[in-house]
Amino acid sequence: MLAGPVIRHIALLVLLVVAAAACYAVGFRKGFVLLAVLGGVLEFVFWVRLLRGVPR
């Protein structure tokens, strides 16, 4: 059975948060500014997708 749009939307949001957290953790711990910025971009995408809701 294929996942519905709501499940895919939630899965993508979870993936974005995990990826952002990983980028933040590595970026701030190792001093890689690029990874910290990438974490910020991923977090921004997360908030945009969260506030837009499930695409129809």
Short mmCIF file of C-alpha atoms in Angstrom, two decimals:
data_model
loop_
_atom_site.label_atom_id
_atom_site.label_comp_id
_atom_site.label_asym_id
_atom_site.label_seq_id
_atom_site.Cartn_x
_atom_site.Cartn_y
_atom_site.Cartn_z
CA MET A 1 0.00 0.00 0.00
CA LEU A 2 1.34 3.38 -0.95
CA ALA A 3 1.71 6.05 1.70
CA GLY A 4 -0.82 8.83 1.55
CA PRO A 5 0.12 12.48 1.10
CA VAL A 6 -0.20 13.19 4.82
CA ILE A 7 2.22 10.42 5.80
CA ARG A 8 4.73 11.50 3.13
CA HIS A 9 4.43 15.11 4.30
CA ILE A 10 5.08 14.16 7.92
CA ALA A 11 7.97 11.88 6.93
CA LEU A 12 9.58 14.68 4.93
CA LEU A 13 9.19 17.11 7.83
CA VAL A 14 10.82 14.63 10.20
CA LEU A 15 13.65 14.08 7.72
CA LEU A 16 14.20 17.85 7.40
CA VAL A 17 14.37 18.32 11.17
CA VAL A 18 16.79 15.42 11.62
CA ALA A 19 19.01 16.66 8.77
CA ALA A 20 18.99 20.22 10.15
CA ALA A 21 19.87 18.98 13.65
CA ALA A 22 22.72 16.87 12.28
CA CYS A 23 24.09 19.80 10.28
CA TYR A 24 23.85 22.09 13.31
CA ALA A 25 25.59 19.55 15.55
CA VAL A 26 28.49 18.91 13.17
CA GLY A 27 28.74 22.53 12.07
CA PHE A 28 28.94 24.00 15.55
CA ARG A 29 31.09 21.24 17.01
CA LYS A 30 33.68 21.10 14.24
CA GLY A 31 33.51 24.77 13.28
CA PHE A 32 32.19 24.17 9.76
CA VAL A 33 30.23 27.31 9.01
CA LEU A 34 28.85 25.83 5.80
CA LEU A 35 27.15 22.98 7.68
CA ALA A 36 25.66 25.39 10.21
CA VAL A 37 24.29 27.49 7.35
CA LEU A 38 22.95 24.35 5.66
CA GLY A 39 21.21 23.48 8.92
CA GLY A 40 19.59 26.91 8.88
CA VAL A 41 18.42 26.43 5.31
CA LEU A 42 16.96 23.02 6.12
CA GLU A 43 15.18 24.47 9.15
CA PHE A 44 13.76 27.27 6.99
CA VAL A 45 12.46 24.72 4.47
CA PHE A 46 10.94 22.77 7.36
CA TRP A 47 9.01 25.80 8.63
CA VAL A 48 7.79 26.76 5.15
CA ARG A 49 6.51 23.25 4.48
CA LEU A 50 4.97 22.99 7.93
CA LEU A 51 3.09 26.25 7.58
CA ARG A 52 1.90 25.50 4.05
CA GLY A 53 0.35 22.20 5.08
CA VAL A 54 -0.15 19.06 3.05
CA PRO A 55 -0.07 19.62 -0.73
CA ARG A 56 -3.20 18.54 -2.53
#
